[in-house]
Amino acid sequence: MTPQKKISLTRYLVEQQRIDGLIPGQLRLLLEVVARACKSISHAVNKGALGGVLGTAHSENVQGEVQKKLDIIANEVLIEANEWGGHLAGMASEEMDAIYVVPNRYPKGEYLLLFDPLDGSSNIDVNVSIGTIFSVLHMPEDDRGVDEGDFLQPGKRQVAAGYCVYGPQTTLVLTVGDGVAMFTLDREQGSFVLTQENVRIPADTQEFAINMSNMRHWASPVRRYIDECLQGRDGPREKDFNMRWIASMVADVHRIMTRGGIFLYPWDKREPGKPGKLRLMYEANPMAWLVEQAGGAATNGKERILDIQPTKLHERVSVILGSKNEVERVTSYHSEL
Ligand code: AHG
Ligand code: MN
Ligand code: MN
């Protein structure tokens, strides 16, 4: 039997460009560079204590969160990899207050890259899966300099989105609007290899992911939904549910991409002025698009996440995503208020 030919990420992207005309050359380059950066972050993550990358950096980001060393390392890796290639006009990151404009010494490209360089920071030091999330937008067409307003586009305008999960395997998951593909890092070859195409999330599930310790703070539609799940076979859902919470959005979403499920990080009463914990532009939007591209759904309880018009870079949002029928159920509970 002849061994099956391995399709590298490079080849996959070239074919998307050549055969399907789905991605322009500059976007292909951008995605290759992001993948290379993820590979380098993966190596740093794997070294752990041996690489001196664990622990806190004793600084805070714009969201008032204490930064871990790896938050900062991953941010720098992504910026250094992307700033000189000529494919970007600017970048934005969870770890930077303001946008990063590509320095004048480099050519400017037509894309904007947004990222959560290291998602799941609380899991770094305990050796649990973490990841990188990214979103790509087109620079609005005019010739003035890039500013924050250029980034404030709804998620439905993304031209590419993905994440890389650093777990037992390093897996890159990508969409350019033509379904979702998964690539596994082959460490011996040093390249990402296509391991799944046309990823589909089943419409129904019996598995939910939510931080239950916040239960007393939830709004009533979320309480009702989880309460009904907890009643299991004897309750209105007439089936038992399982619960998983990894506390890395990347890892929780990856499980849903692999076998279905629903993920919720809803608004809660702890900080009623904040719409939620997760950030719209570089956490919710890319994940929402990936999930929709795999046949799932993503809302904030009231509207489709991809339709939300952002008003600021680090805007937060309530997130409900995953298996379509469950997301629609929770969303309908919100309108019955
Ligand atoms: P980040 O590490 O980028 O700040 O994101 C952490 C997020 C997300 O990955 C996860 O779903 C959530 O925070 C976990 O929150 P809890 O600590 O409340 O469980
Ligand atoms: Mn995050
Ligand atoms: Mn982060």
Coordinates of C-alpha atoms and ligand atoms in Angstrom, one line a residue:
M1 CA 0.0 0.0 0.0
T2 CA 1.5 3.4 -0.9
P3 CA 1.6 5.8 2.1
Q4 CA -0.8 8.7 1.8
K5 CA 0.8 11.9 0.8
K6 CA 1.1 14.4 3.5
I7 CA -0.4 17.8 2.7
S8 CA 1.6 20.6 4.4
L9 CA 0.0 23.9 5.4
T10 CA 2.1 25.5 2.7
R11 CA 0.7 23.3 0.0
Y12 CA -2.9 23.6 1.3
L13 CA -2.6 27.4 1.1
V14 CA -1.0 27.4 -2.3
E15 CA -3.8 25.2 -3.6
Q16 CA -6.5 27.4 -2.0
Q17 CA -4.8 30.3 -3.8
R18 CA -4.3 28.6 -7.1
I19 CA -7.3 26.3 -7.5
D20 CA -10.0 28.0 -5.6
G21 CA -8.8 31.6 -5.9
L22 CA -9.9 31.9 -2.3
I23 CA -6.9 33.7 -0.9
P24 CA -4.7 36.4 -2.4
G25 CA -0.9 35.9 -2.2
Q26 CA -0.5 38.5 0.6
L27 CA -3.0 36.6 2.7
R28 CA -1.3 33.3 2.1
L29 CA 2.0 34.8 3.2
L30 CA 0.3 36.3 6.3
L31 CA -1.1 32.9 7.3
E32 CA 2.3 31.2 6.7
V33 CA 3.9 33.7 9.0
V34 CA 1.3 33.4 11.7
A35 CA 1.8 29.6 11.6
R36 CA 5.5 30.0 11.8
A37 CA 5.1 32.2 14.9
C38 CA 2.8 29.6 16.5
K39 CA 5.4 27.0 15.9
S40 CA 7.9 29.1 17.7
I41 CA 5.5 29.8 20.6
S42 CA 4.8 26.0 20.7
H43 CA 8.5 25.4 21.2
A44 CA 8.7 28.0 24.0
V45 CA 5.7 26.4 25.7
N46 CA 7.2 23.0 25.5
K47 CA 10.4 24.0 27.1
G48 CA 8.5 25.2 30.2
A49 CA 10.7 25.5 33.3
L50 CA 13.8 24.5 31.2
G51 CA 13.3 27.6 29.1
G52 CA 12.6 29.9 32.0
V53 CA 9.2 30.8 30.5
L54 CA 6.9 30.0 33.4
G55 CA 5.7 32.4 36.0
T56 CA 4.6 36.0 36.1
A57 CA 6.2 39.0 34.4
H58 CA 5.1 41.3 37.2
S59 CA 3.3 43.7 34.9
E60 CA -0.3 44.3 33.9
N61 CA -2.0 44.6 30.5
V62 CA -4.7 47.2 29.5
Q63 CA -7.4 44.9 31.0
G64 CA -5.7 45.1 34.4
E65 CA -4.7 41.4 34.2
V66 CA -1.3 40.3 35.5
Q67 CA 0.8 39.3 32.6
K68 CA 2.6 36.0 32.5
K69 CA 6.1 35.7 30.9
L70 CA 4.6 33.7 28.1
D71 CA 1.9 36.3 27.4
I72 CA 4.7 38.7 26.7
I73 CA 6.9 36.3 24.8
A74 CA 4.1 35.1 22.6
N75 CA 3.1 38.7 21.8
E76 CA 6.7 39.6 20.8
V77 CA 7.0 36.5 18.7
L78 CA 3.9 37.4 16.7
I79 CA 4.9 41.0 16.2
E80 CA 8.5 40.2 15.2
A81 CA 7.4 37.6 12.8
N82 CA 4.7 39.7 11.1
E83 CA 6.0 43.3 11.0
W84 CA 8.6 43.1 8.2
G85 CA 6.9 40.9 5.5
G86 CA 4.9 43.6 3.8
H87 CA 1.6 41.9 4.3
L88 CA 0.3 44.0 7.2
A89 CA -0.7 47.6 7.9
G90 CA -1.1 47.0 11.6
M91 CA -1.7 44.7 14.5
A92 CA -3.7 44.6 17.7
S93 CA -3.2 42.4 20.7
E94 CA -4.8 41.6 24.1
E95 CA -1.4 42.5 25.5
M96 CA -1.0 46.0 24.0
D97 CA -3.2 49.0 24.9
A98 CA -2.9 50.6 21.5
I99 CA -2.7 49.3 18.0
Y100 CA 0.8 48.5 16.6
V101 CA 1.4 50.3 13.3
V102 CA 3.9 48.6 11.1
P103 CA 7.1 50.8 11.3
N104 CA 7.9 53.0 8.3
R105 CA 11.1 51.1 7.5
Y106 CA 9.0 48.2 6.3
P107 CA 6.5 48.1 3.3
K108 CA 2.9 48.3 4.3
G109 CA 0.4 45.6 3.3
E110 CA -3.4 45.6 3.1
Y111 CA -4.3 43.4 6.1
L112 CA -4.8 43.9 9.8
L113 CA -4.0 41.2 12.3
L114 CA -5.5 40.9 15.7
F115 CA -4.5 38.3 18.3
D116 CA -4.8 36.9 21.8
P117 CA -1.1 35.7 21.8
L118 CA -1.5 33.4 24.8
D119 CA -5.0 32.2 25.7
G120 CA -5.6 30.4 28.9
S121 CA -2.8 32.1 30.9
S122 CA -3.9 30.5 34.2
N123 CA -3.1 27.1 32.7
I124 CA 0.5 27.8 31.6
D125 CA 2.2 27.0 34.9
V126 CA 0.1 23.9 35.5
N127 CA 0.9 22.3 32.2
V128 CA -2.6 22.3 30.8
S129 CA -3.5 23.2 27.1
I130 CA -3.2 26.8 26.1
G131 CA -3.3 28.5 22.7
T132 CA -3.1 31.5 20.4
I133 CA -6.2 33.0 18.7
F134 CA -6.0 35.3 15.6
S135 CA -8.3 37.2 13.3
V136 CA -7.5 38.9 10.0
L137 CA -9.3 41.9 8.6
H138 CA -8.8 43.8 5.4
M139 CA -7.6 47.4 5.8
P140 CA -10.4 49.7 4.7
E141 CA -9.6 51.2 1.3
D142 CA -8.1 54.6 1.5
D143 CA -4.5 55.8 1.7
R144 CA -4.3 57.6 5.0
G145 CA -2.4 56.0 7.9
V146 CA -3.9 53.1 9.9
D147 CA -5.7 54.0 13.2
E148 CA -7.8 52.1 15.7
G149 CA -11.0 52.9 13.8
D150 CA -9.8 50.7 10.9
F151 CA -9.9 47.7 13.2
L152 CA -13.4 48.3 14.4
Q153 CA -15.1 46.1 11.9
P154 CA -17.8 43.5 12.7
G155 CA -16.6 39.8 12.8
K156 CA -18.5 39.0 9.6
R157 CA -15.9 41.1 7.7
Q158 CA -13.0 38.7 8.8
V159 CA -11.0 37.3 5.9
A160 CA -9.3 34.6 7.9
A161 CA -9.4 33.4 11.5
G162 CA -7.8 30.6 13.4
Y163 CA -6.3 29.3 16.6
C164 CA -3.4 27.1 17.6
V165 CA -3.8 24.9 20.6
Y166 CA -0.6 23.8 22.5
G167 CA -1.7 20.6 24.1
P168 CA -0.6 17.0 23.8
Q169 CA -0.4 17.9 20.1
T170 CA 0.1 21.3 18.6
T171 CA -2.9 21.9 16.3
L172 CA -3.6 24.8 14.0
V173 CA -7.2 25.3 13.1
L174 CA -8.0 27.7 10.2
T175 CA -10.8 29.2 8.1
V176 CA -10.6 31.5 5.2
G177 CA -14.4 31.3 4.7
D178 CA -14.5 27.9 3.0
G179 CA -15.0 25.5 6.0
V180 CA -12.5 24.7 8.7
A181 CA -9.3 22.7 8.3
M182 CA -7.0 21.3 11.0
F183 CA -3.2 20.9 10.8
T184 CA -1.0 19.0 13.3
L185 CA 2.5 20.1 13.9
D186 CA 5.0 17.4 12.7
R187 CA 8.0 18.2 14.9
E188 CA 10.4 16.1 12.9
Q189 CA 9.5 17.8 9.7
G190 CA 9.0 21.2 11.3
S191 CA 5.8 21.8 9.4
F192 CA 2.0 21.7 10.0
V193 CA 0.3 18.8 8.2
L194 CA -3.3 18.7 7.2
T195 CA -5.1 16.2 9.4
Q196 CA -8.7 17.1 9.0
E197 CA -10.8 19.0 6.4
N198 CA -14.5 20.0 6.5
V199 CA -14.7 20.0 10.3
R200 CA -18.3 19.7 11.3
I201 CA -19.8 20.4 14.8
P202 CA -22.9 18.2 15.5
A203 CA -26.0 20.2 15.9
D204 CA -26.9 18.4 19.2
T205 CA -24.8 17.8 22.2
Q206 CA -24.9 16.5 25.8
E207 CA -21.8 18.4 26.9
F208 CA -21.6 22.0 28.3
A209 CA -18.6 24.1 29.3
I210 CA -19.2 27.0 31.8
N211 CA -17.4 28.2 34.9
M212 CA -20.0 26.9 37.4
S213 CA -18.4 28.8 40.3
N214 CA -20.1 31.9 38.9
M215 CA -23.6 30.4 38.9
R216 CA -24.9 32.7 41.6
H217 CA -24.0 35.7 39.4
W218 CA -25.6 34.5 36.2
A219 CA -28.7 36.1 34.5
S220 CA -31.9 34.0 34.6
P221 CA -31.8 32.6 31.0
V222 CA -28.3 31.1 31.6
R223 CA -29.4 29.8 35.0
R224 CA -32.4 28.2 33.4
Y225 CA -30.4 26.5 30.6
I226 CA -27.8 25.1 33.0
D227 CA -30.4 24.1 35.5
E228 CA -32.3 22.1 32.9
C229 CA -29.0 20.4 31.8
L230 CA -28.3 19.5 35.4
Q231 CA -31.7 17.9 35.9
G232 CA -30.6 15.4 33.3
R233 CA -32.8 12.5 32.4
D234 CA -35.5 13.4 35.0
G235 CA -35.7 17.1 33.8
P236 CA -37.3 18.8 30.7
R237 CA -34.3 17.8 28.5
E238 CA -34.8 14.1 29.3
K239 CA -31.1 13.3 28.9
D240 CA -28.0 13.5 31.0
F241 CA -25.4 16.1 30.4
N242 CA -21.7 16.1 31.0
M243 CA -19.6 19.1 32.0
R244 CA -16.1 20.1 30.9
W245 CA -14.3 23.4 31.8
I246 CA -10.6 23.7 30.9
A247 CA -10.4 27.5 31.4
S248 CA -8.6 28.0 28.1
M249 CA -11.1 29.1 25.5
V250 CA -8.9 27.6 22.8
A251 CA -9.0 24.2 24.4
D252 CA -12.7 24.3 25.2
V253 CA -13.5 25.4 21.6
H254 CA -11.1 22.8 20.2
R255 CA -13.1 20.1 22.1
I256 CA -16.3 21.4 20.6
M257 CA -14.7 21.5 17.1
T258 CA -13.8 17.9 17.6
R259 CA -16.9 16.3 19.2
G260 CA -19.5 19.0 19.7
G261 CA -20.7 20.8 22.8
I262 CA -21.6 24.3 24.0
F263 CA -19.3 26.9 25.6
L264 CA -20.7 29.8 27.6
Y265 CA -18.9 32.7 29.1
P266 CA -22.0 34.9 29.8
W267 CA -22.4 38.3 31.3
D268 CA -22.7 38.1 35.1
K269 CA -23.4 40.3 38.0
R270 CA -19.8 40.4 39.3
E271 CA -19.1 43.4 37.2
P272 CA -22.5 44.4 35.8
G273 CA -21.1 47.2 33.7
K274 CA -19.0 44.8 31.6
P275 CA -20.8 42.9 28.9
G276 CA -18.7 39.8 29.6
K277 CA -15.2 38.6 30.3
L278 CA -14.0 37.6 26.8
R279 CA -12.8 40.1 24.2
L280 CA -14.8 40.6 21.1
M281 CA -12.1 41.4 18.5
Y282 CA -9.5 38.7 19.2
E283 CA -11.3 36.0 21.1
A284 CA -15.0 35.9 20.3
N285 CA -15.0 37.0 16.6
P286 CA -12.4 34.5 15.3
M287 CA -13.9 31.6 17.4
A288 CA -17.5 32.6 16.3
W289 CA -16.5 32.5 12.6
L290 CA -14.7 29.2 13.0
V291 CA -17.7 27.7 14.8
E292 CA -20.1 29.0 12.2
Q293 CA -17.9 27.7 9.4
A294 CA -18.1 24.2 11.0
G295 CA -21.9 24.4 11.1
G296 CA -22.3 25.7 14.7
A297 CA -23.6 29.0 16.0
A298 CA -22.3 31.8 18.2
T299 CA -24.4 34.6 19.9
N300 CA -24.1 36.9 22.8
G301 CA -27.6 35.7 23.9
K302 CA -29.3 38.4 21.9
E303 CA -27.5 38.6 18.5
R304 CA -25.1 36.8 16.3
I305 CA -21.5 37.7 17.5
L306 CA -20.3 38.2 13.9
D307 CA -22.9 41.0 13.5
I308 CA -21.8 43.1 16.5
Q309 CA -20.4 46.5 15.5
P310 CA -17.4 47.0 17.8
T311 CA -16.9 50.4 19.4
K312 CA -13.5 49.8 21.0
L313 CA -10.5 47.6 20.5
H314 CA -10.6 45.7 23.8
E315 CA -14.4 45.5 24.0
R316 CA -15.8 42.6 25.9
V317 CA -18.7 40.4 25.0
S318 CA -20.9 37.6 26.4
V319 CA -20.2 34.4 24.5
I320 CA -22.4 31.4 23.8
L321 CA -21.1 29.1 21.0
G322 CA -21.0 25.6 19.7
S323 CA -23.6 23.0 18.7
K324 CA -26.3 24.9 16.8
N325 CA -29.5 23.6 18.5
E326 CA -28.1 24.2 22.0
V327 CA -26.9 27.7 21.2
E328 CA -30.3 28.5 19.6
R329 CA -32.0 27.2 22.8
V330 CA -30.0 29.4 25.2
T331 CA -30.5 32.4 22.8
S332 CA -34.3 31.8 22.7
Y333 CA -34.4 31.8 26.6
H334 CA -33.0 35.3 26.4
S335 CA -35.8 36.6 24.2
E336 CA -38.4 35.0 26.5
L337 CA -37.5 37.4 29.3
Ligands
AHG1 P1 -6.6 34.9 28.7 O1 -5.7 33.9 29.3 O2 -6.2 35.3 27.2 O3 -6.8 36.2 29.5 O4 -8.0 34.3 28.5 C1 -8.6 33.5 29.5 C2 -10.0 33.3 29.3 C3 -10.4 32.2 28.4 O5 -9.4 31.5 27.8 C4 -11.1 31.2 29.4 O6 -12.2 30.7 28.8 C5 -11.5 32.1 30.6 O7 -10.6 33.2 30.5 C6 -11.3 31.4 31.9 O8 -11.9 32.1 32.9 P2 -12.1 31.6 34.4 O9 -10.8 31.8 35.0 O10 -13.2 32.5 34.9 O11 -12.5 30.2 34.4
MN2 MN -7.8 34.7 26.0
MN3 MN -4.4 36.0 26.4

